[in-house]
Amino acid sequence: MNTIYPVVWSNNKVLLIDQTYLPSQYTLVEISRYEDMAKAIKTMIVRGAPAIGVAAAYGMYLGAKETNTKDREIFLKKLEEVAETLRQTRPTAVNLFWAISRMLKTAYETLGTVEEIKTILLETAQKIQAEDLQTCQDIGQNSLEILPKNPDKLSILTHCNAGALATAGYGTALGVIRSVWTAGRLKRVYADETRPRLQGAKLTAWECVQEQIPVTVISDNMAAHCMQKGLIDMVVVGADRIAENGDTANKIGTYGVAVIAKMHNIPFYVAAPLSTVDFSLENGELIPIEERDPSELSTIGNTIIYPDGVDYYNPAFDVTPAHLITGIITEQKTVKPEELIHLNPS
Ligand code: MRU
């Protein structure tokens, strides 16, 4: 049973698990100002698409709470500024923009005093959080229908962290793994280390250890070897943004895993809530890819590992084309990438 909640609303503040210190330290950070929330998202104290969405929703409420005005127009203008600050934090995970838009829409549609709008904004942030938790559990449940029949106990490879820490709780890809474990069908998780930020080694492995789910960490360049040796029965990854045609942006390295899974005839699934689907984008080429500081690549701990004079390229995400994806597991059902369009709510 998962008890990891990366974002908690408590005593008029948000408590975040500081994911930059895991697994060596479990530290909570108190956030009571929206600018600090923006900073926490940017510096990856909180990370993972759905968790960023939940954090941003609370950030919107904190920004609303900080305003003193009783004038609706001035209040809404300030809220737009808060939204813009939060939007500038990270470009790829669409849940950020989705949650901010939902909070803004709520504010505009609420008639009443500024105080009443603030109250409804807090309720909406809490709702976004509760819905995401339920969504992850539904994704986990739906995954049980698409598991390969053989072998009875599956070894599942995952990349990055799409666990409780990356969502409101439970997780998307790791939520699937949790459900498969609870159903007695899991043999072992293979967690790609996930260079350069090591979300697989530091976060996915930590979550598995908390719940005694058997986990083997491998460096990213070992995945092909493990597949060739017959150690992997299935791959499940999360997503940061999925285009309408099913092309999926996820942590850098995911595309390579999908290519080698195809080569070895291993099913490759994406597990994600519909809030991660950007139906406004026709295909994955249109997904903005975040580029991060080169020091993430060139430094391990305090040691510089590259010689002076080399160039760097540090994209944080890549796009897996839809034709490499066996299915997308959502809270409604599992669909082939080309069927995703039928789940468009609007
Ligand atoms: O850069 P991060 O750590 O915020 O990366 C996001 C992720 O954790 C993932 O790519 C994940 O698979 C999707 S979020 C459930």
PDB file of N, CA and C in Angstrom, residues 128-201:
ATOM      1  N   ILE A 128      -8.045  18.570  -7.806  1.00  0.00           N
ATOM      2  CA  ILE A 128      -7.070  18.128  -8.823  1.00  0.00           C
ATOM      3  C   ILE A 128      -6.182  17.035  -8.218  1.00  0.00           C
ATOM      4  N   GLN A 129      -5.787  17.261  -6.964  1.00  0.00           N
ATOM      5  CA  GLN A 129      -4.920  16.299  -6.285  1.00  0.00           C
ATOM      6  C   GLN A 129      -5.651  14.960  -6.056  1.00  0.00           C
ATOM      7  N   ALA A 130      -6.870  15.043  -5.540  1.00  0.00           N
ATOM      8  CA  ALA A 130      -7.623  13.820  -5.247  1.00  0.00           C
ATOM      9  C   ALA A 130      -7.938  13.061  -6.538  1.00  0.00           C
ATOM     10  N   GLU A 131      -8.279  13.810  -7.579  1.00  0.00           N
ATOM     11  CA  GLU A 131      -8.595  13.163  -8.864  1.00  0.00           C
ATOM     12  C   GLU A 131      -7.368  12.439  -9.411  1.00  0.00           C
ATOM     13  N   ASP A 132      -6.186  13.070  -9.267  1.00  0.00           N
ATOM     14  CA  ASP A 132      -4.993  12.434  -9.819  1.00  0.00           C
ATOM     15  C   ASP A 132      -4.682  11.125  -9.096  1.00  0.00           C
ATOM     16  N   LEU A 133      -4.889  11.121  -7.789  1.00  0.00           N
ATOM     17  CA  LEU A 133      -4.647   9.895  -7.022  1.00  0.00           C
ATOM     18  C   LEU A 133      -5.572   8.779  -7.522  1.00  0.00           C
ATOM     19  N   GLN A 134      -6.853   9.119  -7.669  1.00  0.00           N
ATOM     20  CA  GLN A 134      -7.828   8.133  -8.135  1.00  0.00           C
ATOM     21  C   GLN A 134      -7.485   7.665  -9.554  1.00  0.00           C
ATOM     22  N   THR A 135      -7.087   8.643 -10.388  1.00  0.00           N
ATOM     23  CA  THR A 135      -6.733   8.339 -11.777  1.00  0.00           C
ATOM     24  C   THR A 135      -5.596   7.322 -11.840  1.00  0.00           C
ATOM     25  N   CYS A 136      -4.580   7.543 -11.012  1.00  0.00           N
ATOM     26  CA  CYS A 136      -3.432   6.619 -11.006  1.00  0.00           C
ATOM     27  C   CYS A 136      -3.882   5.220 -10.584  1.00  0.00           C
ATOM     28  N   GLN A 137      -4.770   5.166  -9.602  1.00  0.00           N
ATOM     29  CA  GLN A 137      -5.238   3.841  -9.160  1.00  0.00           C
ATOM     30  C   GLN A 137      -6.047   3.167 -10.270  1.00  0.00           C
ATOM     31  N   ASP A 138      -6.817   3.962 -11.003  1.00  0.00           N
ATOM     32  CA  ASP A 138      -7.605   3.400 -12.119  1.00  0.00           C
ATOM     33  C   ASP A 138      -6.684   2.906 -13.237  1.00  0.00           C
ATOM     34  N   ILE A 139      -5.613   3.675 -13.502  1.00  0.00           N
ATOM     35  CA  ILE A 139      -4.641   3.247 -14.526  1.00  0.00           C
ATOM     36  C   ILE A 139      -4.051   1.890 -14.119  1.00  0.00           C
ATOM     37  N   GLY A 140      -3.690   1.790 -12.846  1.00  0.00           N
ATOM     38  CA  GLY A 140      -3.129   0.528 -12.338  1.00  0.00           C
ATOM     39  C   GLY A 140      -4.108  -0.618 -12.526  1.00  0.00           C
ATOM     40  N   GLN A 141      -5.362  -0.371 -12.193  1.00  0.00           N
ATOM     41  CA  GLN A 141      -6.397  -1.400 -12.314  1.00  0.00           C
ATOM     42  C   GLN A 141      -6.579  -1.801 -13.783  1.00  0.00           C
ATOM     43  N   ASN A 142      -6.643  -0.797 -14.671  1.00  0.00           N
ATOM     44  CA  ASN A 142      -6.858  -1.088 -16.098  1.00  0.00           C
ATOM     45  C   ASN A 142      -5.706  -1.878 -16.696  1.00  0.00           C
ATOM     46  N   SER A 143      -4.509  -1.678 -16.139  1.00  0.00           N
ATOM     47  CA  SER A 143      -3.346  -2.362 -16.708  1.00  0.00           C
ATOM     48  C   SER A 143      -3.445  -3.880 -16.543  1.00  0.00           C
ATOM     49  N   LEU A 144      -4.213  -4.321 -15.553  1.00  0.00           N
ATOM     50  CA  LEU A 144      -4.261  -5.766 -15.288  1.00  0.00           C
ATOM     51  C   LEU A 144      -4.885  -6.526 -16.456  1.00  0.00           C
ATOM     52  N   GLU A 145      -5.679  -5.795 -17.272  1.00  0.00           N
ATOM     53  CA  GLU A 145      -6.339  -6.460 -18.418  1.00  0.00           C
ATOM     54  C   GLU A 145      -5.409  -6.669 -19.602  1.00  0.00           C
ATOM     55  N   ILE A 146      -4.295  -5.947 -19.640  1.00  0.00           N
ATOM     56  CA  ILE A 146      -3.461  -6.036 -20.856  1.00  0.00           C
ATOM     57  C   ILE A 146      -2.135  -6.762 -20.599  1.00  0.00           C
ATOM     58  N   LEU A 147      -1.999  -7.362 -19.436  1.00  0.00           N
ATOM     59  CA  LEU A 147      -0.725  -8.012 -19.126  1.00  0.00           C
ATOM     60  C   LEU A 147      -0.515  -9.226 -20.021  1.00  0.00           C
ATOM     61  N   PRO A 148       0.728  -9.431 -20.488  1.00  0.00           N
ATOM     62  CA  PRO A 148       0.991 -10.666 -21.228  1.00  0.00           C
ATOM     63  C   PRO A 148       0.592 -11.875 -20.366  1.00  0.00           C
ATOM     64  N   LYS A 149       0.038 -12.901 -20.997  1.00  0.00           N
ATOM     65  CA  LYS A 149      -0.424 -14.091 -20.237  1.00  0.00           C
ATOM     66  C   LYS A 149       0.776 -14.889 -19.701  1.00  0.00           C
ATOM     67  N   ASN A 150       1.859 -14.859 -20.480  1.00  0.00           N
ATOM     68  CA  ASN A 150       3.064 -15.595 -20.085  1.00  0.00           C
ATOM     69  C   ASN A 150       4.255 -14.665 -19.983  1.00  0.00           C
ATOM     70  N   PRO A 151       5.159 -14.906 -19.063  1.00  0.00           N
ATOM     71  CA  PRO A 151       5.065 -15.893 -17.992  1.00  0.00           C
ATOM     72  C   PRO A 151       4.077 -15.428 -16.923  1.00  0.00           C
ATOM     73  N   ASP A 152       3.839 -16.281 -15.968  1.00  0.00           N
ATOM     74  CA  ASP A 152       2.887 -15.940 -14.908  1.00  0.00           C
ATOM     75  C   ASP A 152       3.385 -14.725 -14.110  1.00  0.00           C
ATOM     76  N   LYS A 153       4.672 -14.708 -13.815  1.00  0.00           N
ATOM     77  CA  LYS A 153       5.263 -13.570 -13.068  1.00  0.00           C
ATOM     78  C   LYS A 153       6.132 -12.770 -14.029  1.00  0.00           C
ATOM     79  N   LEU A 154       5.841 -11.495 -14.130  1.00  0.00           N
ATOM     80  CA  LEU A 154       6.458 -10.660 -15.162  1.00  0.00           C
ATOM     81  C   LEU A 154       7.620  -9.831 -14.626  1.00  0.00           C
ATOM     82  N   SER A 155       8.629  -9.706 -15.449  1.00  0.00           N
ATOM     83  CA  SER A 155       9.697  -8.743 -15.158  1.00  0.00           C
ATOM     84  C   SER A 155       9.440  -7.510 -16.008  1.00  0.00           C
ATOM     85  N   ILE A 156       9.309  -6.373 -15.351  1.00  0.00           N
ATOM     86  CA  ILE A 156       8.912  -5.146 -16.054  1.00  0.00           C
ATOM     87  C   ILE A 156      10.033  -4.121 -15.966  1.00  0.00           C
ATOM     88  N   LEU A 157      10.393  -3.596 -17.121  1.00  0.00           N
ATOM     89  CA  LEU A 157      11.397  -2.519 -17.158  1.00  0.00           C
ATOM     90  C   LEU A 157      10.683  -1.170 -17.162  1.00  0.00           C
ATOM     91  N   THR A 158      11.197  -0.224 -16.387  1.00  0.00           N
ATOM     92  CA  THR A 158      10.671   1.138 -16.447  1.00  0.00           C
ATOM     93  C   THR A 158      11.838   2.117 -16.534  1.00  0.00           C
ATOM     94  N   HIS A 159      11.527   3.315 -16.998  1.00  0.00           N
ATOM     95  CA  HIS A 159      12.556   4.333 -17.201  1.00  0.00           C
ATOM     96  C   HIS A 159      12.125   5.583 -16.455  1.00  0.00           C
ATOM     97  N   CYS A 160      13.062   6.236 -15.801  1.00  0.00           N
ATOM     98  CA  CYS A 160      12.783   7.443 -15.012  1.00  0.00           C
ATOM     99  C   CYS A 160      11.920   7.094 -13.794  1.00  0.00           C
ATOM    100  N   ASN A 161      11.271   8.098 -13.213  1.00  0.00           N
ATOM    101  CA  ASN A 161      10.350   7.839 -12.116  1.00  0.00           C
ATOM    102  C   ASN A 161       8.963   8.310 -12.507  1.00  0.00           C
ATOM    103  N   ALA A 162       8.066   7.361 -12.604  1.00  0.00           N
ATOM    104  CA  ALA A 162       6.662   7.702 -12.823  1.00  0.00           C
ATOM    105  C   ALA A 162       5.885   7.053 -11.687  1.00  0.00           C
ATOM    106  N   GLY A 163       6.348   7.330 -10.470  1.00  0.00           N
ATOM    107  CA  GLY A 163       5.784   6.713  -9.287  1.00  0.00           C
ATOM    108  C   GLY A 163       4.943   7.677  -8.484  1.00  0.00           C
ATOM    109  N   ALA A 164       4.730   7.306  -7.210  1.00  0.00           N
ATOM    110  CA  ALA A 164       3.971   8.163  -6.304  1.00  0.00           C
ATOM    111  C   ALA A 164       4.588   9.554  -6.255  1.00  0.00           C
ATOM    112  N   LEU A 165       5.923   9.610  -6.266  1.00  0.00           N
ATOM    113  CA  LEU A 165       6.618  10.900  -6.164  1.00  0.00           C
ATOM    114  C   LEU A 165       6.338  11.803  -7.359  1.00  0.00           C
ATOM    115  N   ALA A 166       6.029  11.203  -8.508  1.00  0.00           N
ATOM    116  CA  ALA A 166       5.827  11.983  -9.733  1.00  0.00           C
ATOM    117  C   ALA A 166       4.355  12.326  -9.973  1.00  0.00           C
ATOM    118  N   THR A 167       3.498  11.934  -9.035  1.00  0.00           N
ATOM    119  CA  THR A 167       2.050  12.134  -9.188  1.00  0.00           C
ATOM    120  C   THR A 167       1.492  12.615  -7.843  1.00  0.00           C
ATOM    121  N   ALA A 168       0.167  12.561  -7.682  1.00  0.00           N
ATOM    122  CA  ALA A 168      -0.386  12.887  -6.358  1.00  0.00           C
ATOM    123  C   ALA A 168      -0.080  11.754  -5.378  1.00  0.00           C
ATOM    124  N   GLY A 169       0.223  10.595  -5.897  1.00  0.00           N
ATOM    125  CA  GLY A 169       0.497   9.401  -5.100  1.00  0.00           C
ATOM    126  C   GLY A 169       0.223   8.192  -5.983  1.00  0.00           C
ATOM    127  N   TYR A 170       0.770   7.056  -5.667  1.00  0.00           N
ATOM    128  CA  TYR A 170       0.572   5.783  -6.371  1.00  0.00           C
ATOM    129  C   TYR A 170       1.370   5.684  -7.667  1.00  0.00           C
ATOM    130  N   GLY A 171       1.253   6.675  -8.550  1.00  0.00           N
ATOM    131  CA  GLY A 171       2.072   6.653  -9.760  1.00  0.00           C
ATOM    132  C   GLY A 171       1.337   6.187 -10.998  1.00  0.00           C
ATOM    133  N   THR A 172       1.959   6.473 -12.149  1.00  0.00           N
ATOM    134  CA  THR A 172       1.389   6.030 -13.424  1.00  0.00           C
ATOM    135  C   THR A 172       2.075   4.708 -13.813  1.00  0.00           C
ATOM    136  N   ALA A 173       3.294   4.790 -14.374  1.00  0.00           N
ATOM    137  CA  ALA A 173       3.985   3.539 -14.727  1.00  0.00           C
ATOM    138  C   ALA A 173       4.269   2.705 -13.472  1.00  0.00           C
ATOM    139  N   LEU A 174       4.712   3.380 -12.415  1.00  0.00           N
ATOM    140  CA  LEU A 174       4.990   2.625 -11.180  1.00  0.00           C
ATOM    141  C   LEU A 174       3.679   2.236 -10.486  1.00  0.00           C
ATOM    142  N   GLY A 175       2.623   2.960 -10.778  1.00  0.00           N
ATOM    143  CA  GLY A 175       1.281   2.567 -10.295  1.00  0.00           C
ATOM    144  C   GLY A 175       0.871   1.255 -10.944  1.00  0.00           C
ATOM    145  N   VAL A 176       1.175   1.126 -12.240  1.00  0.00           N
ATOM    146  CA  VAL A 176       0.914  -0.146 -12.936  1.00  0.00           C
ATOM    147  C   VAL A 176       1.701  -1.256 -12.238  1.00  0.00           C
ATOM    148  N   ILE A 177       2.964  -0.971 -11.985  1.00  0.00           N
ATOM    149  CA  ILE A 177       3.822  -1.982 -11.338  1.00  0.00           C
ATOM    150  C   ILE A 177       3.280  -2.332  -9.950  1.00  0.00           C
ATOM    151  N   ARG A 178       2.830  -1.307  -9.208  1.00  0.00           N
ATOM    152  CA  ARG A 178       2.225  -1.574  -7.884  1.00  0.00           C
ATOM    153  C   ARG A 178       1.022  -2.507  -8.023  1.00  0.00           C
ATOM    154  N   SER A 179       0.191  -2.233  -9.027  1.00  0.00           N
ATOM    155  CA  SER A 179      -1.021  -3.050  -9.198  1.00  0.00           C
ATOM    156  C   SER A 179      -0.662  -4.474  -9.608  1.00  0.00           C
ATOM    157  N   VAL A 180       0.346  -4.592 -10.478  1.00  0.00           N
ATOM    158  CA  VAL A 180       0.759  -5.936 -10.923  1.00  0.00           C
ATOM    159  C   VAL A 180       1.347  -6.711  -9.733  1.00  0.00           C
ATOM    160  N   TRP A 181       2.062  -6.012  -8.893  1.00  0.00           N
ATOM    161  CA  TRP A 181       2.642  -6.612  -7.677  1.00  0.00           C
ATOM    162  C   TRP A 181       1.522  -7.089  -6.740  1.00  0.00           C
ATOM    163  N   THR A 182       0.551  -6.218  -6.517  1.00  0.00           N
ATOM    164  CA  THR A 182      -0.564  -6.561  -5.614  1.00  0.00           C
ATOM    165  C   THR A 182      -1.363  -7.736  -6.177  1.00  0.00           C
ATOM    166  N   ALA A 183      -1.442  -7.812  -7.506  1.00  0.00           N
ATOM    167  CA  ALA A 183      -2.190  -8.918  -8.134  1.00  0.00           C
ATOM    168  C   ALA A 183      -1.373 -10.215  -8.160  1.00  0.00           C
ATOM    169  N   GLY A 184      -0.153 -10.160  -7.650  1.00  0.00           N
ATOM    170  CA  GLY A 184       0.674 -11.375  -7.584  1.00  0.00           C
ATOM    171  C   GLY A 184       1.298 -11.752  -8.913  1.00  0.00           C
ATOM    172  N   ARG A 185       1.364 -10.791  -9.862  1.00  0.00           N
ATOM    173  CA  ARG A 185       1.891 -11.126 -11.198  1.00  0.00           C
ATOM    174  C   ARG A 185       3.282 -10.529 -11.457  1.00  0.00           C
ATOM    175  N   LEU A 186       3.881  -9.919 -10.434  1.00  0.00           N
ATOM    176  CA  LEU A 186       5.184  -9.271 -10.677  1.00  0.00           C
ATOM    177  C   LEU A 186       6.328 -10.137 -10.150  1.00  0.00           C
ATOM    178  N   LYS A 187       7.307 -10.339 -11.030  1.00  0.00           N
ATOM    179  CA  LYS A 187       8.521 -11.016 -10.562  1.00  0.00           C
ATOM    180  C   LYS A 187       9.520  -9.970 -10.072  1.00  0.00           C
ATOM    181  N   ARG A 188       9.738  -8.949 -10.898  1.00  0.00           N
ATOM    182  CA  ARG A 188      10.807  -7.992 -10.585  1.00  0.00           C
ATOM    183  C   ARG A 188      10.660  -6.737 -11.437  1.00  0.00           C
ATOM    184  N   VAL A 189      11.081  -5.618 -10.894  1.00  0.00           N
ATOM    185  CA  VAL A 189      11.166  -4.376 -11.660  1.00  0.00           C
ATOM    186  C   VAL A 189      12.618  -4.175 -12.062  1.00  0.00           C
ATOM    187  N   TYR A 190      12.846  -3.843 -13.312  1.00  0.00           N
ATOM    188  CA  TYR A 190      14.155  -3.366 -13.744  1.00  0.00           C
ATOM    189  C   TYR A 190      14.025  -1.856 -13.893  1.00  0.00           C
ATOM    190  N   ALA A 191      14.804  -1.118 -13.127  1.00  0.00           N
ATOM    191  CA  ALA A 191      14.725   0.345 -13.165  1.00  0.00           C
ATOM    192  C   ALA A 191      15.960   0.891 -13.855  1.00  0.00           C
ATOM    193  N   ASP A 192      15.745   1.512 -15.024  1.00  0.00           N
ATOM    194  CA  ASP A 192      16.867   2.206 -15.670  1.00  0.00           C
ATOM    195  C   ASP A 192      17.329   3.322 -14.746  1.00  0.00           C
ATOM    196  N   GLU A 193      18.619   3.441 -14.628  1.00  0.00           N
ATOM    197  CA  GLU A 193      19.200   4.475 -13.764  1.00  0.00           C
ATOM    198  C   GLU A 193      18.711   5.895 -14.141  1.00  0.00           C
ATOM    199  N   THR A 194      18.642   6.153 -15.454  1.00  0.00           N
ATOM    200  CA  THR A 194      18.120   7.425 -15.996  1.00  0.00           C
ATOM    201  C   THR A 194      19.071   8.607 -15.797  1.00  0.00           C
ATOM    202  N   ARG A 195      20.161   8.547 -16.542  1.00  0.00           N
ATOM    203  CA  ARG A 195      21.081   9.688 -16.609  1.00  0.00           C
ATOM    204  C   ARG A 195      20.384  10.880 -17.246  1.00  0.00           C
ATOM    205  N   PRO A 196      20.695  12.128 -16.917  1.00  0.00           N
ATOM    206  CA  PRO A 196      21.703  12.489 -15.920  1.00  0.00           C
ATOM    207  C   PRO A 196      21.167  12.662 -14.497  1.00  0.00           C
ATOM    208  N   ARG A 197      19.833  12.792 -14.298  1.00  0.00           N
ATOM    209  CA  ARG A 197      19.363  13.110 -12.950  1.00  0.00           C
ATOM    210  C   ARG A 197      19.062  11.861 -12.110  1.00  0.00           C
ATOM    211  N   LEU A 198      19.187  10.700 -12.718  1.00  0.00           N
ATOM    212  CA  LEU A 198      19.112   9.427 -11.980  1.00  0.00           C
ATOM    213  C   LEU A 198      17.775   9.178 -11.263  1.00  0.00           C
ATOM    214  N   GLN A 199      16.697   9.619 -11.896  1.00  0.00           N
ATOM    215  CA  GLN A 199      15.390   9.412 -11.256  1.00  0.00           C
ATOM    216  C   GLN A 199      15.082   7.929 -11.033  1.00  0.00           C
ATOM    217  N   GLY A 200      15.577   7.073 -11.934  1.00  0.00           N
ATOM    218  CA  GLY A 200      15.309   5.635 -11.790  1.00  0.00           C
ATOM    219  C   GLY A 200      16.027   5.071 -10.579  1.00  0.00           C
ATOM    220  N   ALA A 201      17.324   5.385 -10.498  1.00  0.00           N
ATOM    221  CA  ALA A 201      18.137   4.852  -9.397  1.00  0.00           C
ATOM    222  C   ALA A 201      17.742   5.468  -8.067  1.00  0.00           C
TER     223      ALA A 201
END
